[in-house]
Coordinates of C-alpha atoms and ligand atoms in Angstrom, one line a residue:
M1 CA 92.0 116.1 69.5
R2 CA 90.9 113.1 71.5
S3 CA 89.1 113.8 74.8
V4 CA 87.3 111.9 77.5
T5 CA 85.8 112.7 80.9
C6 CA 85.4 110.1 83.6
T7 CA 84.3 109.8 87.2
A8 CA 85.7 107.4 89.8
P9 CA 84.6 106.4 93.3
V10 CA 86.0 106.5 96.8
N11 CA 86.6 103.2 98.5
I12 CA 86.7 102.3 102.2
A13 CA 88.7 99.3 103.3
V14 CA 87.3 96.8 105.7
I15 CA 90.6 94.9 105.8
K16 CA 93.2 97.6 105.8
Y17 CA 96.2 98.2 103.7
W18 CA 98.8 99.6 106.1
G19 CA 102.5 99.0 105.2
K20 CA 104.5 98.5 102.1
R21 CA 107.0 95.9 101.1
D22 CA 108.2 98.1 98.2
E23 CA 107.9 101.9 98.6
K24 CA 108.7 102.7 94.9
L25 CA 106.3 100.2 93.2
I26 CA 103.8 100.7 96.0
L27 CA 103.5 97.0 96.9
P28 CA 101.6 96.2 100.2
L29 CA 102.6 93.8 102.9
N30 CA 99.1 92.3 103.0
D31 CA 95.9 91.9 100.9
S32 CA 93.1 94.3 101.6
I33 CA 89.4 94.4 101.0
S34 CA 87.1 97.4 100.5
F35 CA 83.7 98.6 99.6
T36 CA 83.5 101.0 96.7
L37 CA 81.1 103.8 97.5
S38 CA 78.4 105.4 95.3
Q39 CA 79.5 108.2 93.1
D40 CA 76.3 110.1 93.7
Q41 CA 77.6 111.7 96.9
M42 CA 81.4 111.6 96.4
C43 CA 83.6 111.1 93.3
A44 CA 86.6 112.4 91.4
T45 CA 86.1 113.7 87.9
T46 CA 88.9 113.8 85.4
A47 CA 89.0 115.1 81.8
V48 CA 91.9 114.1 79.6
S49 CA 92.6 115.5 76.1
I50 CA 95.5 114.7 73.8
S51 CA 96.2 116.9 70.7
P52 CA 99.0 117.5 68.2
T53 CA 98.5 121.3 68.9
F54 CA 99.4 121.1 72.6
T55 CA 102.9 122.3 73.3
E56 CA 103.4 120.6 76.7
D57 CA 101.7 118.3 79.2
K58 CA 99.5 120.2 81.6
F59 CA 97.6 119.4 84.8
W60 CA 94.9 121.2 86.7
L61 CA 93.6 120.1 90.1
N62 CA 90.4 121.6 91.4
G63 CA 90.7 124.5 89.0
K64 CA 94.4 125.3 89.8
E65 CA 97.3 124.5 87.6
E66 CA 99.7 122.1 89.3
S67 CA 103.1 120.7 88.3
L68 CA 103.2 117.4 86.5
E69 CA 106.5 116.6 88.1
N70 CA 104.9 114.5 90.8
P71 CA 106.6 111.1 90.3
R72 CA 103.4 109.2 91.1
V73 CA 101.4 111.0 88.4
Q74 CA 104.4 110.5 86.0
N75 CA 104.5 106.8 86.7
C76 CA 100.8 106.4 85.9
L77 CA 101.2 108.4 82.7
K78 CA 104.3 106.5 81.6
E79 CA 102.7 103.1 82.2
V80 CA 99.5 103.9 80.3
R81 CA 101.5 105.3 77.4
R82 CA 103.7 102.2 77.5
R83 CA 100.7 99.9 77.3
A84 CA 99.2 102.1 74.5
S85 CA 102.4 101.8 72.5
K86 CA 101.8 98.1 72.4
R87 CA 98.6 98.4 70.5
K88 CA 97.6 100.2 67.2
F89 CA 95.0 102.9 67.3
E90 CA 92.1 101.6 65.2
G91 CA 91.2 103.5 62.0
S92 CA 94.0 106.0 62.2
D93 CA 97.8 106.1 61.5
E94 CA 98.3 109.2 63.6
D95 CA 100.9 109.0 66.3
F96 CA 98.9 109.8 69.3
L97 CA 101.7 108.8 71.6
S98 CA 103.8 111.8 70.7
W99 CA 100.9 114.3 71.4
H100 CA 100.9 116.2 74.6
V101 CA 98.2 115.7 77.2
H102 CA 96.0 118.0 79.2
I103 CA 94.6 116.7 82.4
C104 CA 91.9 118.4 84.5
S105 CA 90.7 116.9 87.7
A106 CA 88.2 117.9 90.4
N107 CA 86.7 116.3 93.5
N108 CA 83.1 116.9 94.5
F109 CA 83.9 116.0 98.1
P110 CA 82.6 118.3 100.7
T111 CA 85.4 120.7 101.3
A112 CA 87.5 120.5 104.5
A113 CA 86.1 117.1 105.2
G114 CA 89.5 115.5 105.5
L115 CA 88.2 112.6 103.4
A116 CA 90.7 110.6 101.5
S117 CA 90.6 111.9 97.9
S118 CA 93.8 110.3 96.5
A119 CA 92.2 106.9 95.8
A120 CA 89.3 108.3 93.8
G121 CA 91.7 110.8 92.1
Y122 CA 94.3 108.4 90.9
A123 CA 91.7 105.8 89.9
C124 CA 90.0 108.4 87.8
L125 CA 93.2 109.7 86.3
V126 CA 94.3 106.2 85.2
F127 CA 90.8 105.2 84.0
A128 CA 90.5 108.4 81.9
L129 CA 94.1 108.0 80.5
G130 CA 93.2 104.3 79.6
Q131 CA 90.1 105.5 77.8
V132 CA 91.9 108.2 75.8
Y133 CA 94.8 106.0 74.8
G134 CA 92.5 103.0 74.1
V135 CA 94.2 100.8 76.6
E136 CA 92.3 97.7 77.4
G137 CA 92.5 95.2 80.3
D138 CA 93.0 95.6 84.0
L139 CA 94.2 99.1 85.1
S140 CA 94.3 98.4 88.8
S141 CA 98.1 97.8 88.8
V142 CA 98.6 101.2 87.2
A143 CA 96.3 103.0 89.6
R144 CA 98.2 101.3 92.4
Q145 CA 101.3 103.2 91.4
G146 CA 99.5 106.5 92.0
S147 CA 98.3 105.6 95.5
G148 CA 98.0 102.0 96.8
S149 CA 94.4 102.2 97.8
A150 CA 93.5 103.7 94.4
C151 CA 93.7 100.3 92.8
R152 CA 90.6 99.2 94.6
S153 CA 88.6 102.2 93.2
I154 CA 88.9 100.7 89.7
Y155 CA 86.0 98.3 90.5
G156 CA 82.6 98.5 92.1
G157 CA 81.1 96.5 95.0
L158 CA 83.5 94.5 97.3
V159 CA 87.0 94.5 96.0
R160 CA 90.2 92.6 97.0
W161 CA 93.7 94.0 96.4
H162 CA 96.0 91.0 96.1
K163 CA 99.4 91.9 97.5
G164 CA 101.1 89.7 94.9
E165 CA 104.3 87.7 95.1
L166 CA 106.4 89.0 92.2
E167 CA 109.1 91.5 92.7
D168 CA 108.1 93.6 89.8
G169 CA 104.6 94.0 91.2
T170 CA 102.8 92.8 88.1
D171 CA 100.6 90.5 90.2
S172 CA 99.7 93.1 92.8
V173 CA 96.2 93.8 91.4
A174 CA 92.7 94.5 92.6
R175 CA 89.8 92.2 91.7
P176 CA 86.1 92.5 92.3
I177 CA 84.8 89.8 94.7
A178 CA 81.1 90.7 95.1
S179 CA 78.6 93.0 93.6
A180 CA 77.5 96.3 95.1
D181 CA 74.2 94.8 96.3
H182 CA 75.8 91.7 97.8
F183 CA 74.6 92.9 101.2
P184 CA 71.4 94.4 100.0
D185 CA 70.4 98.0 100.8
L186 CA 73.6 98.7 102.8
R187 CA 74.0 102.3 103.9
V188 CA 77.3 104.0 104.4
I189 CA 77.4 106.8 107.0
I190 CA 80.5 108.9 107.2
C191 CA 80.8 110.9 110.4
V192 CA 83.2 113.8 109.7
A193 CA 84.8 114.6 113.0
N194 CA 85.7 118.1 114.0
A195 CA 89.4 117.4 113.9
G196 CA 92.3 119.4 115.4
R197 CA 95.8 119.7 113.9
K198 CA 96.8 117.8 110.8
K199 CA 98.0 114.2 111.4
V200 CA 100.8 112.2 109.8
G201 CA 99.8 111.2 106.2
S202 CA 99.2 107.6 105.3
T203 CA 102.4 107.2 103.2
E204 CA 104.6 108.5 106.0
G205 CA 102.6 106.8 108.8
M206 CA 102.7 103.3 107.4
K207 CA 106.4 103.7 106.6
R208 CA 107.1 104.5 110.2
T209 CA 104.9 101.6 111.4
V210 CA 106.8 99.1 109.3
Q211 CA 110.1 100.4 110.6
T212 CA 109.2 100.5 114.3
S213 CA 106.2 98.3 115.3
R214 CA 106.6 94.8 116.5
L215 CA 102.9 94.4 116.6
M216 CA 102.9 95.0 112.9
Q217 CA 104.9 91.8 112.4
H218 CA 102.3 89.9 114.2
R219 CA 99.6 91.5 112.1
V220 CA 101.3 90.7 108.8
K221 CA 102.4 87.2 109.7
E222 CA 99.3 86.0 111.5
S223 CA 96.3 88.0 112.4
V224 CA 95.5 89.8 109.1
L225 CA 95.9 86.4 107.3
L226 CA 93.4 84.7 109.6
R227 CA 91.0 87.7 109.3
L228 CA 91.2 87.7 105.5
D229 CA 90.2 84.0 105.3
A230 CA 87.4 84.6 107.9
I231 CA 86.0 87.7 106.1
M232 CA 86.0 85.9 102.7
E233 CA 84.0 83.2 104.3
A234 CA 81.6 85.7 105.9
I235 CA 81.2 87.4 102.4
K236 CA 80.6 84.0 100.8
E237 CA 78.0 83.0 103.4
K238 CA 76.5 86.6 103.6
D239 CA 77.1 86.4 107.3
W240 CA 76.7 90.1 108.1
S241 CA 77.3 89.7 111.8
S242 CA 80.7 88.1 111.4
F243 CA 81.5 90.6 108.6
C244 CA 80.9 93.4 111.1
D245 CA 83.0 92.0 113.8
L246 CA 85.9 91.3 111.5
T247 CA 85.7 94.8 110.0
M248 CA 85.8 96.5 113.4
A249 CA 88.6 94.2 114.6
D250 CA 90.7 95.1 111.6
S251 CA 90.2 98.8 112.0
N252 CA 91.1 98.5 115.7
E253 CA 94.2 96.5 114.8
M254 CA 95.4 99.0 112.3
H255 CA 95.0 101.8 114.9
A256 CA 96.8 99.6 117.5
V257 CA 99.8 99.2 115.2
C258 CA 99.7 103.0 114.6
Q259 CA 99.7 103.5 118.4
D260 CA 102.6 100.9 118.6
T261 CA 104.6 103.0 116.0
F262 CA 107.4 105.0 117.4
P263 CA 106.7 107.9 117.6
P264 CA 103.0 106.9 117.6
C265 CA 100.6 107.9 114.9
V266 CA 97.4 108.8 116.5
Y267 CA 94.4 109.2 114.2
M268 CA 91.3 108.5 116.2
N269 CA 90.2 111.2 118.7
D270 CA 87.6 111.3 121.5
T271 CA 84.8 111.7 119.1
S272 CA 85.9 108.7 117.1
H273 CA 85.9 106.6 120.3
S274 CA 82.5 107.9 121.2
V275 CA 81.1 106.8 117.8
S276 CA 82.8 103.4 118.1
S277 CA 81.4 102.8 121.6
L278 CA 77.9 103.8 120.5
V279 CA 78.1 101.2 117.8
H280 CA 79.3 98.4 120.2
Q281 CA 76.5 99.2 122.6
Y282 CA 73.9 99.2 119.8
N283 CA 75.2 95.9 118.6
D284 CA 75.0 94.4 122.2
I285 CA 71.3 95.2 122.2
K286 CA 70.8 93.6 118.7
E287 CA 72.7 90.5 119.8
S288 CA 70.7 90.2 122.9
Q289 CA 67.6 90.3 120.7
G290 CA 69.0 87.7 118.3
S291 CA 68.9 90.4 115.5
F292 CA 72.4 89.7 114.2
S293 CA 71.7 90.8 110.7
Q294 CA 70.8 94.3 112.1
K295 CA 74.3 95.0 113.5
V296 CA 76.3 98.1 112.4
C297 CA 80.1 98.3 112.0
Y298 CA 82.7 101.0 111.9
T299 CA 86.0 101.5 110.3
F300 CA 88.5 104.3 110.6
D301 CA 91.2 105.3 108.1
A302 CA 94.2 107.6 108.8
G303 CA 92.0 110.2 110.5
P304 CA 89.3 110.7 113.1
N305 CA 86.2 110.2 110.7
A306 CA 84.1 107.1 111.3
C307 CA 82.8 105.2 108.4
L308 CA 79.8 103.1 109.4
F309 CA 78.0 100.4 107.5
V310 CA 74.4 100.2 108.4
P311 CA 71.8 97.7 107.1
G312 CA 68.9 99.6 105.4
V313 CA 66.3 98.0 107.6
V314 CA 67.6 99.8 110.7
I315 CA 68.8 103.0 109.1
D316 CA 66.0 105.2 110.5
E317 CA 66.4 103.8 113.9
F318 CA 70.2 104.0 113.9
M319 CA 70.3 107.6 112.5
T320 CA 67.7 108.8 115.1
L321 CA 70.1 107.5 117.7
L322 CA 73.2 108.9 116.1
L323 CA 71.7 112.3 115.7
R324 CA 70.6 112.3 119.3
A325 CA 74.1 111.4 120.4
F326 CA 75.8 113.8 117.9
P327 CA 73.4 116.6 117.2
P328 CA 74.4 119.5 114.9
S329 CA 75.7 122.7 116.5
A330 CA 73.2 125.5 117.2
S331 CA 74.2 127.3 114.0
Q332 CA 73.7 124.4 111.7
N333 CA 70.5 123.2 110.1
M334 CA 69.7 119.5 109.7
N335 CA 69.8 119.6 105.8
D336 CA 73.4 120.9 105.9
Y337 CA 74.4 118.6 108.7
V338 CA 73.2 115.3 107.1
R339 CA 74.2 115.3 103.4
G340 CA 73.1 112.7 100.8
H341 CA 70.2 110.4 101.5
Q342 CA 67.6 111.5 104.0
T343 CA 66.2 109.4 106.9
Q344 CA 63.1 109.7 109.0
T345 CA 63.3 110.4 112.7
M346 CA 61.4 107.7 114.6
P347 CA 60.5 106.9 118.2
V348 CA 63.2 104.6 119.8
S349 CA 62.8 102.5 122.8
Q350 CA 64.3 103.3 126.2
A351 CA 66.9 100.5 125.8
Y352 CA 68.5 102.5 123.0
L353 CA 68.1 105.9 124.6
S354 CA 69.9 104.8 127.6
L355 CA 73.0 104.3 125.4
L356 CA 73.3 108.0 125.0
D357 CA 75.8 109.2 127.6
D358 CA 76.0 112.8 128.9
E359 CA 79.4 113.4 127.2
C360 CA 77.8 113.5 123.7
Q361 CA 77.5 117.1 122.8
A362 CA 76.4 119.2 119.9
G363 CA 79.1 120.1 117.4
Q364 CA 81.5 117.1 117.8
L365 CA 80.8 116.2 114.2
K366 CA 81.2 118.7 111.4
F367 CA 78.7 116.9 109.3
I368 CA 77.5 113.4 108.2
V369 CA 77.4 111.9 104.7
H370 CA 74.7 109.3 104.0
T371 CA 75.6 107.3 100.9
K372 CA 75.6 103.7 99.6
V373 CA 77.9 101.1 98.1
G374 CA 78.4 101.7 94.4
E375 CA 79.9 100.9 91.0
G376 CA 83.4 101.5 89.5
P377 CA 84.5 104.4 87.2
R378 CA 82.3 105.7 84.5
V379 CA 82.7 107.6 81.2
L380 CA 80.7 110.8 81.0
D381 CA 79.2 112.2 77.9
D382 CA 81.0 115.1 76.1
S383 CA 78.7 117.8 77.6
A384 CA 80.1 117.1 81.0
T385 CA 83.8 117.6 80.1
L386 CA 86.0 119.9 82.2
L387 CA 88.2 120.8 79.2
D388 CA 87.1 123.1 76.4
A389 CA 86.6 121.0 73.2
E390 CA 88.3 123.6 71.0
T391 CA 91.2 124.8 73.1
G392 CA 91.8 121.9 75.4
M393 CA 92.0 124.4 78.3
P394 CA 89.9 124.2 81.5
K395 CA 86.4 125.6 81.3
V396 CA 86.6 126.8 84.9
T397 CA 89.9 127.9 86.6
N398 CA 90.7 129.0 90.0
D399 CA 94.2 130.4 89.4
S400 CA 93.8 133.4 91.6
A401 CA 93.0 131.1 94.6
Ligands
DP6_1 C1 94.4 103.9 106.0 O1 96.7 104.5 99.6 O2 96.7 106.7 100.8 O3 93.3 104.3 103.9 O4 99.9 104.0 98.9 O5 101.1 105.6 100.3 O6 99.4 106.4 98.7 P1 99.8 105.3 99.6 O7 98.8 105.2 100.8 P2 97.2 105.2 100.7 O8 96.9 104.5 102.1 C2 95.6 104.2 102.5 C3 95.6 103.6 103.8 C4 94.2 103.5 104.5 C5 93.8 102.0 104.5 C6 93.2 101.5 103.2 O9 92.6 102.3 102.4 O10 93.3 100.3 103.0

């Protein structure tokens, strides 16, 4: 039996992928740029085993057996096997490619958070398959076929997914553009909003946008291209203030094209707007003080949760304010409310306190995750595997769930 267990990170786009030019190959209409997040707070874990004794391919997700019929999983599996068939396994004549595979995946994301898990999940699956079959080279174009945004989770730090020009999608790949500490001591604050009913998923939402939104044509032909150039320049120059403005503008534009979609896709809610307005007001004060490097920015994916990027130098101040504006509900204690890194409450000046409007109430957020920017997928040692080394079956199952 050959086995490997890997972990892969979540990524959050600052220039968004929204809209495909090819649904089947998952080719985007524009380049996108993201931060890969630390795996200490959130990651996917996947164990892959191949063995001549396995009688069929099997897949378990979060302890429950799932069908392997899913065409996106199949495409990833096929492509890794195809690449593996092009190389010889070192030191062995055995025909690994004819062996069946057992795949066991789990996310350590806080349950019911509504946080996108598919990017980390597919990046992890593809990375682990690559390891077990000994496939070398870039795997981002394989992960892309699982879920578009997954291709960016193959690398750490700041990553750019190039949309590519070729029809077969072979040049639609992700590449790292800056290390995880490029903007030093950057904190990532995810505000998990207490959401209502389930919204339209990304795949369906972006399809509808491409079909119906005229504003989307303007985004793809003009505004996102200008913003991509500008943010690359801001990254090169380490111009945090411009980086923040461009990140917020792109999130706002994505949600504007969602709103312009017919019927509209509405992802942000009142809480999302309250968080975004707090950030703008905070930044106004920073700008008036000339403290441009202390600005904060937000971005929203296809849901109401805000993802904030906060310079470490102001994290205590900003969190003090955020927790005053969005305190936990009466039944929640602070340790459960803020997960991950801890911050110190500190006295804040009247200028900041006056930003807190009366509408902010306890319980608008379910909880907050405090994490950092991080590295790409990792291989774990054998003791951490999810699959039993003898039987190749999951160590923990949840089949009765
Ligand atoms: C809003 O990668 O989930 O998070 O390719 O159809 O699986 P599919 O979509 P997905 O879309 C993510 C969209 C986004 C923005 C982004 O991550 O760039």
